[in-house]
Each structure stands twice: as C-alpha cells, then as structure tokens.
Amino acid sequence: MSLVDQYNRKIKYLRLSVTDRCDLRCFYCMPNGFNDYDEPADWLTFDEIERIVASFTRLGVSSVRLTGGEPLVRKDLPALAKRLAALPGLDDLSLSTNATRLARHAEELHDSGISRINVSLDTVDPVKFNDITKGKLDKVINGLLAAKAVGLNPIKINMVIMKGINDDDVEDMVNFCLENDFTLRFIETMPMGHTGRDAVDYYIDLHEIEARLESKYELIPAVMAGAGPARYVQVAGTNLKIGFITPISQHFCDTCNRVRMSATGTLYMCLGDEHKYELRPLLRHGISDDDLDQAIRNAINLKPFKHEFNEKPEKVVRFMSMTGG
Ligand code: SAM
C-alpha cells in the first residue's frame, strides 16, 4: 500500500502536532500575549491520534514526528509515543521540541521509542535567547545534555537565521555543536502568519551563510539519516554535519514526502498553503477503518504542487505553531 499524490510524490512522513500551545514566545512564530488556543475538547484524544496514525501506516507512511506548539506541554506525551512506536510499519518516531522540559522527560521519551530529536535553538547567548523567545537558555541546555546522556541520537539543532538578530551567532553555534556532537541545521524564515511575515524583514538566503562558513572551514557534501529536506555538508576533520533548509531561496517541493496534522485533526497538505481536510468530525461520527483510509487518500489528492511563499507571502494566515512545524 502506498499514498501517492497527484504529482506522483510518495507520502511517507506525517508531522503530528499534539498541541498548539507553547511555553516560549519566539517572536517570529507566535505573537507575544497570544492565548487564543484550541479548546481541549477539540484536541484529538490519544485513541483518536493512534487510529489516524495506524491508518497512515497502513497506507505506507513509515515516519512520524511529534511536534506542536511545544509537544512536551501535552500531558503524558511519552505514553502516546509508546503507543505509536508499537504500530506495525512505523519505523521512525521522532520529536521536535524547544527542550525547555526535556531534562524531566528525556529518559521516559527514549524508553517510549523515540529515537531522535530536533531541538530549536537560535542562539547560545542567554540574553539574545531571552530576547527571541522570552525563555531561559539554561533550561534548554540542561534538556539537551539530558537527551544526550540518555542516548537520544542524533540530536539536531534547528536554528532559524535572521539578519541582525542571530546571524552573527553562527560560529558560536558551530562550536557548541562541535563540542557536544550535535548536528546543526539552519532554516530560512518563512512568511507564516503575521509574525512570520514580519520576520521576513530579517530574511537571509542561507547560501550567504554557507559561503561565509566555506571561508572558515572545509565543507564536504554529506548525507544524514532522516526523512527531511535538509541538504548537508560535513566540516572536514570533524563529525559535525551542517544542514541547510532553504524553503525560500531553493524550494524542495518536488521531493516533498509529507503532510501535517494539527492537534485538532486538521490535515494540512502543505506548510505554505491552506489546502486542508478535517479528520476529527469523521472520527467522532464513527467512521470505519476502511473509510478512514479512503478519506486520507482523498485528502492527499488535495496536495498542491508547491508552496507560494515567494509569490503570495500573505497567503498563510496560520502561525507555524498552529500547523505543527
Ligand atoms: N516547539 C517545537 C520546537 O521548538 O521545535 C516544535 C514546534 S516549532 C513551531 C517548530 C520550528 O518552527 C521551530 O524550529 C521554529 O523555530 C520554527 N518556526 C516557527 N515559525 C517559523 C517561521 N516563520 N519561519 C521559519 N521557522 C519557523
């Protein structure tokens, strides 16, 4: 069984948001003071999530990433992870987190079947970190060290690069990742919601950052396990791999293999578009497994060929935290 969209792309990867809430307020993601969250009654229950993921795995999806909002804000996340990890056909269960709560949960997450994590970290300067996120850097560092200690591997650091905000932190971040054996990935800012659109003022084409690094290090092409769109290089003479995720300067839509589901069961076919399909009403009206599989196939047919972040930056009104980044 496989899920193939109308452009012949095989869908193998589900990004699964378990909450739209977050304990940080990265200015380019969620507005400060925002609290217009989804109602808990609308959140999919763990039973509902498990049913949907089981359907995706029957249809050939083998990778699931838990995300949000901040997924560790959702109570009992490791219990959900354990249920999902046990589903036949699911080979790869991972987590995106801001790591503020990771120190407490790292061991349980590892034991529950999560093998690898991505951690968002835009700077290792505590003052700048607070400016960007309104949070405390030491919690994140403690979370990262705990994750490493329990054997979560690889640990990838996701750094959204913004001109005049953290572009001069790149070398410090390279050193931090070298010291700790983390993978480093740079991400271009995307015009998601009005916060993301405002942050486009700080946009940098990552080819500029790559050229800067090339003047300091010898970078050799590399590959890295994972289902995602990053293009990797390795710093010669070290284990450090650096990934570039360039949705704006060099989109990778032709190889897109993923869809995203919000915490309330809305399936979004594309991060940069509004094509969606509501699964929660179907579940709550007692849909059969066969019909659920068919509904997901119908949804995949809505997947657009490419995002229009460059052509129509005003198009996506959702903040990243509402979709699941
Ligand atoms: N809380 C988790 C975390 O911090 O990784 C998962 C959700 S968070 C929304 C996922 C990623 O989206 C983070 O790396 C964040 O920096 C990124 N992000 C949010 N808004 C963005 C934007 N407008 N452009 C680019 N990346 C964005």
GROMACS .gro file of C-alpha atoms and ligand atoms in nm:
model
  352
    1MET     CA    1   0.000   0.000   0.000
    2SER     CA    2   0.127   0.347  -0.067
    3LEU     CA    3  -0.001   0.701  -0.059
    4VAL     CA    4   0.081   0.885  -0.379
    5ASP     CA    5  -0.034   1.236  -0.460
    6GLN     CA    6  -0.145   1.362  -0.799
    7TYR     CA    7   0.212   1.469  -0.881
    8ASN     CA    8   0.340   1.118  -0.817
    9ARG     CA    9   0.508   1.203  -0.486
   10LYS     CA   10   0.500   0.921  -0.233
   11ILE     CA   11   0.384   1.040   0.110
   12LYS     CA   12   0.596   0.867   0.375
   13TYR     CA   13   0.607   1.118   0.656
   14LEU     CA   14   0.349   1.263   0.896
   15ARG     CA   15   0.421   1.563   1.117
   16LEU     CA   16   0.182   1.527   1.405
   17SER     CA   17   0.104   1.826   1.625
   18VAL     CA   18  -0.018   1.727   1.972
   19THR     CA   19  -0.088   2.080   2.093
   20ASP     CA   20  -0.088   2.435   1.959
   21ARG     CA   21   0.030   2.563   2.299
   22CYS     CA   22   0.388   2.662   2.366
   23ASP     CA   23   0.583   2.775   2.672
   24LEU     CA   24   0.809   3.003   2.461
   25ARG     CA   25   0.715   3.305   2.251
   26CYS     CA   26   0.963   3.316   1.963
   27PHE     CA   27   0.870   3.649   1.808
   28TYR     CA   28   0.869   3.516   1.452
   29CYS     CA   29   0.635   3.231   1.546
   30MET     CA   30   0.363   3.322   1.796
   31PRO     CA   31   0.263   3.677   1.898
   32ASN     CA   32   0.354   3.786   2.248
   33GLY     CA   33   0.048   3.760   2.472
   34PHE     CA   34  -0.125   3.519   2.235
   35ASN     CA   35  -0.364   3.283   2.412
   36ASP     CA   36  -0.634   3.209   2.158
   37TYR     CA   37  -0.560   2.839   2.170
   38ASP     CA   38  -0.762   2.541   2.050
   39GLU     CA   39  -1.015   2.416   2.304
   40PRO     CA   40  -0.910   2.096   2.486
   41ALA     CA   41  -1.241   1.932   2.384
   42ASP     CA   42  -1.131   1.975   2.023
   43TRP     CA   43  -0.789   1.814   2.072
   44LEU     CA   44  -0.769   1.467   1.933
   45THR     CA   45  -0.751   1.215   2.216
   46PHE     CA   46  -0.463   0.966   2.225
   47ASP     CA   47  -0.707   0.698   2.100
   48GLU     CA   48  -0.801   0.917   1.804
   49ILE     CA   49  -0.440   1.001   1.726
   50GLU     CA   50  -0.347   0.634   1.739
   51ARG     CA   51  -0.630   0.547   1.497
   52ILE     CA   52  -0.519   0.809   1.248
   53VAL     CA   53  -0.152   0.713   1.268
   54ALA     CA   54  -0.247   0.346   1.227
   55SER     CA   55  -0.436   0.441   0.913
   56PHE     CA   56  -0.134   0.632   0.779
   57THR     CA   57   0.094   0.336   0.848
   58ARG     CA   58  -0.148   0.101   0.668
   59LEU     CA   59  -0.111   0.339   0.374
   60GLY     CA   60   0.268   0.319   0.382
   61VAL     CA   61   0.372   0.612   0.599
   62SER     CA   62   0.675   0.499   0.799
   63SER     CA   63   0.797   0.818   0.971
   64VAL     CA   64   0.611   1.026   1.227
   65ARG     CA   65   0.742   1.334   1.404
   66LEU     CA   66   0.565   1.463   1.714
   67THR     CA   67   0.554   1.840   1.719
   68GLY     CA   68   0.344   2.141   1.816
   69GLY     CA   69   0.327   2.411   1.963
   70GLU     CA   70   0.555   2.254   2.217
   71PRO     CA   71   0.477   1.882   2.227
   72LEU     CA   72   0.610   1.836   2.581
   73VAL     CA   73   0.339   2.073   2.705
   74ARG     CA   74   0.087   1.796   2.625
   75LYS     CA   75   0.040   1.580   2.933
   76ASP     CA   76   0.164   1.220   2.913
   77LEU     CA   77   0.335   1.260   2.576
   78PRO     CA   78   0.566   0.960   2.641
   79ALA     CA   79   0.258   0.738   2.684
   80LEU     CA   80   0.137   0.846   2.339
   81ALA     CA   81   0.484   0.791   2.193
   82LYS     CA   82   0.486   0.438   2.330
   83ARG     CA   83   0.152   0.357   2.168
   84LEU     CA   84   0.260   0.499   1.833
   85ALA     CA   85   0.602   0.332   1.839
   86ALA     CA   86   0.427  -0.006   1.873
   87LEU     CA   87   0.228   0.038   1.549
   88PRO     CA   88   0.335  -0.202   1.274
   89GLY     CA   89   0.503  -0.020   0.985
   90LEU     CA   90   0.614   0.280   1.187
   91ASP     CA   91   0.995   0.264   1.160
   92ASP     CA   92   1.086   0.612   1.270
   93LEU     CA   93   0.929   0.810   1.555
   94SER     CA   94   1.093   1.142   1.631
   95LEU     CA   95   1.022   1.461   1.824
   96SER     CA   96   1.066   1.834   1.762
   97THR     CA   97   1.096   2.026   2.087
   98ASN     CA   98   1.222   2.352   2.231
   99ALA     CA   99   1.383   2.137   2.507
  100THR     CA  100   1.265   2.351   2.799
  101ARG     CA  101   1.103   2.041   2.955
  102LEU     CA  102   1.337   1.784   2.812
  103ALA     CA  103   1.555   1.734   3.121
  104ARG     CA  104   1.249   1.595   3.303
  105HIS     CA  105   1.127   1.374   3.018
  106ALA     CA  106   1.436   1.264   2.821
  107GLU     CA  107   1.469   0.918   2.973
  108GLU     CA  108   1.098   0.836   2.950
  109LEU     CA  109   1.087   0.957   2.590
  110HIS     CA  110   1.387   0.746   2.497
  111ASP     CA  111   1.230   0.440   2.666
  112SER     CA  112   0.900   0.503   2.490
  113GLY     CA  113   1.051   0.453   2.145
  114ILE     CA  114   1.153   0.800   2.033
  115SER     CA  115   1.492   0.755   1.876
  116ARG     CA  116   1.591   1.100   1.766
  117ILE     CA  117   1.504   1.460   1.838
  118ASN     CA  118   1.526   1.802   1.679
  119VAL     CA  119   1.570   2.094   1.916
  120SER     CA  120   1.503   2.454   1.818
  121LEU     CA  121   1.780   2.683   1.935
  122ASP     CA  122   1.851   3.013   1.762
  123THR     CA  123   2.139   3.131   1.980
  124VAL     CA  124   2.360   3.020   2.269
  125ASP     CA  125   2.371   3.374   2.407
  126PRO     CA  126   2.137   3.378   2.711
  127VAL     CA  127   2.039   3.744   2.668
  128LYS     CA  128   1.960   3.706   2.299
  129PHE     CA  129   1.781   3.381   2.371
  130ASN     CA  130   1.552   3.564   2.609
  131ASP     CA  131   1.501   3.845   2.357
  132ILE     CA  132   1.396   3.599   2.087
  133THR     CA  133   1.193   3.351   2.294
  134LYS     CA  134   1.112   3.517   2.630
  135GLY     CA  135   1.254   3.199   2.787
  136LYS     CA  136   1.564   3.084   2.976
  137LEU     CA  137   1.855   2.932   2.787
  138ASP     CA  138   1.981   2.718   3.077
  139LYS     CA  139   1.664   2.506   3.073
  140VAL     CA  140   1.726   2.426   2.707
  141ILE     CA  141   2.092   2.344   2.761
  142ASN     CA  142   2.001   2.116   3.053
  143GLY     CA  143   1.741   1.948   2.835
  144LEU     CA  144   1.992   1.894   2.557
  145LEU     CA  145   2.251   1.747   2.792
  146ALA     CA  146   1.991   1.514   2.944
  147ALA     CA  147   1.886   1.398   2.598
  148LYS     CA  148   2.245   1.325   2.508
  149ALA     CA  149   2.305   1.141   2.837
  150VAL     CA  150   2.013   0.902   2.780
  151GLY     CA  151   2.135   0.822   2.428
  152LEU     CA  152   1.890   1.008   2.204
  153ASN     CA  153   2.080   1.018   1.876
  154PRO     CA  154   2.117   1.208   1.654
  155ILE     CA  155   2.029   1.535   1.823
  156LYS     CA  156   1.975   1.801   1.559
  157ILE     CA  157   1.972   2.170   1.646
  158ASN     CA  158   1.739   2.381   1.431
  159MET     CA  159   1.847   2.743   1.408
  160VAL     CA  160   1.627   2.993   1.224
  161ILE     CA  161   1.874   3.250   1.094
  162MET     CA  162   1.773   3.614   1.097
  163LYS     CA  163   1.982   3.907   0.974
  164GLY     CA  164   2.072   4.145   1.254
  165ILE     CA  165   1.920   3.912   1.514
  166ASN     CA  166   2.135   3.598   1.528
  167ASP     CA  167   2.332   3.579   1.204
  168ASP     CA  168   2.649   3.667   1.394
  169ASP     CA  169   2.589   3.369   1.628
  170VAL     CA  170   2.652   3.112   1.356
  171GLU     CA  171   3.016   3.047   1.452
  172ASP     CA  172   2.930   3.014   1.824
  173MET     CA  173   2.662   2.766   1.732
  174VAL     CA  174   2.908   2.569   1.516
  175ASN     CA  175   3.144   2.548   1.815
  176PHE     CA  176   2.861   2.449   2.051
  177CYS     CA  177   2.757   2.167   1.818
  178LEU     CA  178   3.117   2.055   1.765
  179GLU     CA  179   3.173   2.037   2.142
  180ASN     CA  180   2.853   1.842   2.206
  181ASP     CA  181   2.838   1.624   1.898
  182PHE     CA  182   2.508   1.772   1.780
  183THR     CA  183   2.405   1.817   1.417
  184LEU     CA  184   2.336   2.178   1.318
  185ARG     CA  185   2.066   2.285   1.073
  186PHE     CA  186   1.998   2.634   0.951
  187ILE     CA  187   1.646   2.733   0.843
  188GLU     CA  188   1.522   3.029   0.640
  189THR     CA  189   1.237   3.236   0.787
  190MET     CA  190   0.901   3.165   0.628
  191PRO     CA  191   0.606   3.408   0.599
  192MET     CA  192   0.368   3.208   0.816
  193GLY     CA  193   0.107   3.418   0.990
  194HIS     CA  194   0.172   3.788   1.050
  195THR     CA  195   0.458   3.706   1.289
  196GLY     CA  196   0.641   3.509   1.019
  197ARG     CA  197   0.569   3.778   0.760
  198ASP     CA  198   0.712   4.049   0.987
  199ALA     CA  199   1.024   3.833   1.038
  200VAL     CA  200   1.079   3.818   0.664
  201ASP     CA  201   1.242   4.162   0.715
  202TYR     CA  202   1.526   3.961   0.874
  203TYR     CA  203   1.536   3.700   0.598
  204ILE     CA  204   1.875   3.575   0.482
  205ASP     CA  205   1.937   3.345   0.188
  206LEU     CA  206   2.126   3.056   0.350
  207HIS     CA  207   2.363   3.036   0.054
  208GLU     CA  208   2.518   3.351   0.206
  209ILE     CA  209   2.576   3.171   0.537
  210GLU     CA  210   2.719   2.870   0.357
  211ALA     CA  211   2.964   3.092   0.168
  212ARG     CA  212   3.070   3.252   0.497
  213LEU     CA  213   3.132   2.911   0.655
  214GLU     CA  214   3.323   2.797   0.347
  215SER     CA  215   3.570   3.078   0.402
  216LYS     CA  216   3.643   2.936   0.752
  217TYR     CA  217   3.602   2.561   0.723
  218GLU     CA  218   3.645   2.298   0.459
  219LEU     CA  219   3.291   2.174   0.391
  220ILE     CA  220   3.236   1.843   0.218
  221PRO     CA  221   2.899   1.711   0.088
  222ALA     CA  222   2.743   1.468   0.334
  223VAL     CA  223   2.429   1.265   0.393
  224MET     CA  224   2.236   1.237   0.715
  225ALA     CA  225   1.968   0.994   0.828
  226GLY     CA  226   1.623   1.147   0.831
  227ALA     CA  227   1.321   1.191   0.614
  228GLY     CA  228   1.350   1.565   0.564
  229PRO     CA  229   1.457   1.826   0.312
  230ALA     CA  230   1.792   1.945   0.453
  231ARG     CA  231   2.099   1.945   0.231
  232TYR     CA  232   2.403   1.851   0.439
  233VAL     CA  233   2.774   1.924   0.443
  234GLN     CA  234   3.033   1.798   0.689
  235VAL     CA  235   3.310   2.007   0.841
  236ALA     CA  236   3.626   1.827   0.727
  237GLY     CA  237   3.824   1.661   1.006
  238THR     CA  238   3.524   1.662   1.244
  239ASN     CA  239   3.197   1.474   1.289
  240LEU     CA  240   2.994   1.791   1.255
  241LYS     CA  241   2.724   1.784   0.991
  242ILE     CA  242   2.554   2.109   0.895
  243GLY     CA  243   2.220   2.113   0.714
  244PHE     CA  244   2.063   2.390   0.510
  245ILE     CA  245   1.684   2.408   0.487
  246THR     CA  246   1.601   2.660   0.216
  247PRO     CA  247   1.224   2.674   0.155
  248ILE     CA  248   1.253   3.029   0.021
  249SER     CA  249   1.579   3.051  -0.175
  250GLN     CA  250   1.566   2.698  -0.320
  251HIS     CA  251   1.241   2.516  -0.257
  252PHE     CA  252   1.229   2.137  -0.246
  253CYS     CA  253   0.858   2.087  -0.315
  254ASP     CA  254   0.917   1.838  -0.596
  255THR     CA  255   1.052   1.590  -0.340
  256CYS     CA  256   0.801   1.672  -0.065
  257ASN     CA  257   0.701   1.347   0.105
  258ARG     CA  258   0.500   1.479   0.398
  259VAL     CA  259   0.173   1.612   0.533
  260ARG     CA  260   0.095   1.771   0.868
  261MET     CA  261  -0.185   1.721   1.115
  262SER     CA  262  -0.292   1.982   1.369
  263ALA     CA  263  -0.378   1.894   1.730
  264THR     CA  264  -0.747   1.913   1.639
  265GLY     CA  265  -0.721   1.670   1.348
  266THR     CA  266  -0.696   1.907   1.052
  267LEU     CA  267  -0.471   1.758   0.789
  268TYR     CA  268  -0.266   2.026   0.612
  269MET     CA  269  -0.130   1.916   0.280
  270CYS     CA  270   0.139   2.188   0.258
  271LEU     CA  271   0.309   2.411   0.515
  272GLY     CA  272   0.278   2.704   0.276
  273ASP     CA  273  -0.081   2.663   0.165
  274GLU     CA  274  -0.431   2.636   0.304
  275HIS     CA  275  -0.536   2.302   0.146
  276LYS     CA  276  -0.679   2.102   0.434
  277TYR     CA  277  -0.904   1.812   0.528
  278GLU     CA  278  -1.086   1.769   0.860
  279LEU     CA  279  -1.046   1.422   1.010
  280ARG     CA  280  -1.188   1.484   1.360
  281PRO     CA  281  -1.558   1.503   1.257
  282LEU     CA  282  -1.520   1.174   1.070
  283LEU     CA  283  -1.371   1.003   1.374
  284ARG     CA  284  -1.635   1.143   1.606
  285HIS     CA  285  -1.910   1.018   1.373
  286GLY     CA  286  -1.779   0.662   1.388
  287ILE     CA  287  -1.601   0.623   1.053
  288SER     CA  288  -1.475   0.270   0.977
  289ASP     CA  289  -1.104   0.196   0.929
  290ASP     CA  290  -1.153   0.137   0.556
  291ASP     CA  291  -1.337   0.465   0.512
  292LEU     CA  292  -1.073   0.647   0.716
  293ASP     CA  293  -0.803   0.510   0.484
  294GLN     CA  294  -1.007   0.632   0.187
  295ALA     CA  295  -1.059   0.975   0.346
  296ILE     CA  296  -0.683   1.013   0.386
  297ARG     CA  297  -0.630   0.913   0.022
  298ASN     CA  298  -0.887   1.177  -0.080
  299ALA     CA  299  -0.707   1.435   0.133
  300ILE     CA  300  -0.371   1.359  -0.029
  301ASN     CA  301  -0.524   1.435  -0.369
  302LEU     CA  302  -0.556   1.797  -0.250
  303LYS     CA  303  -0.181   1.836  -0.203
  304PRO     CA  304  -0.062   2.130  -0.415
  305PHE     CA  305   0.249   2.103  -0.629
  306LYS     CA  306   0.438   2.376  -0.447
  307HIS     CA  307   0.409   2.641  -0.180
  308GLU     CA  308   0.379   3.005  -0.282
  309PHE     CA  309   0.579   3.169  -0.004
  310ASN     CA  310   0.759   3.387  -0.259
  311GLU     CA  311   0.467   3.463  -0.494
  312LYS     CA  312   0.194   3.508  -0.230
  313PRO     CA  313   0.356   3.563   0.108
  314GLU     CA  314   0.025   3.685   0.254
  315LYS     CA  315  -0.143   3.352   0.182
  316VAL     CA  316  -0.080   3.153   0.501
  317VAL     CA  317  -0.259   3.306   0.796
  318ARG     CA  318  -0.169   3.029   1.043
  319PHE     CA  319   0.131   3.073   1.268
  320MET     CA  320   0.378   2.786   1.248
  321SER     CA  321   0.271   2.673   1.596
  322MET     CA  322  -0.085   2.614   1.472
  323THR     CA  323   0.018   2.372   1.199
  324GLY     CA  324   0.300   2.187   1.367
  325GLY     CA  325   0.645   2.286   1.245
  326SAM     N1  326   0.815   2.358   1.986
  326SAM     C1  327   0.883   2.273   1.894
  326SAM     C2  328   1.018   2.330   1.861
  326SAM     O1  329   1.055   2.432   1.917
  326SAM     O2  330   1.087   2.270   1.778
  326SAM     C3  331   0.807   2.238   1.768
  326SAM     C4  332   0.725   2.344   1.701
  326SAM     S1  333   0.812   2.487   1.641
  326SAM     C5  334   0.676   2.576   1.572
  326SAM     C6  335   0.896   2.418   1.502
  326SAM     C7  336   1.000   2.502   1.435
  326SAM     O3  337   0.937   2.603   1.358
  326SAM     C8  338   1.098   2.572   1.526
  326SAM     O4  339   1.229   2.536   1.488
  326SAM     C9  340   1.074   2.719   1.498
  326SAM     O5  341   1.191   2.794   1.510
  326SAM    C10  342   1.024   2.713   1.355
  326SAM     N2  343   0.949   2.830   1.308
  326SAM    C11  344   0.842   2.889   1.364
  326SAM     N3  345   0.799   2.993   1.290
  326SAM    C12  346   0.880   2.999   1.182
  326SAM    C13  347   0.888   3.084   1.069
  326SAM     N4  348   0.802   3.182   1.049
  326SAM     N5  349   0.987   3.059   0.978
  326SAM    C14  350   1.075   2.958   0.996
  326SAM     N6  351   1.071   2.874   1.101
  326SAM    C15  352   0.977   2.895   1.193
   0.00000   0.00000   0.00000
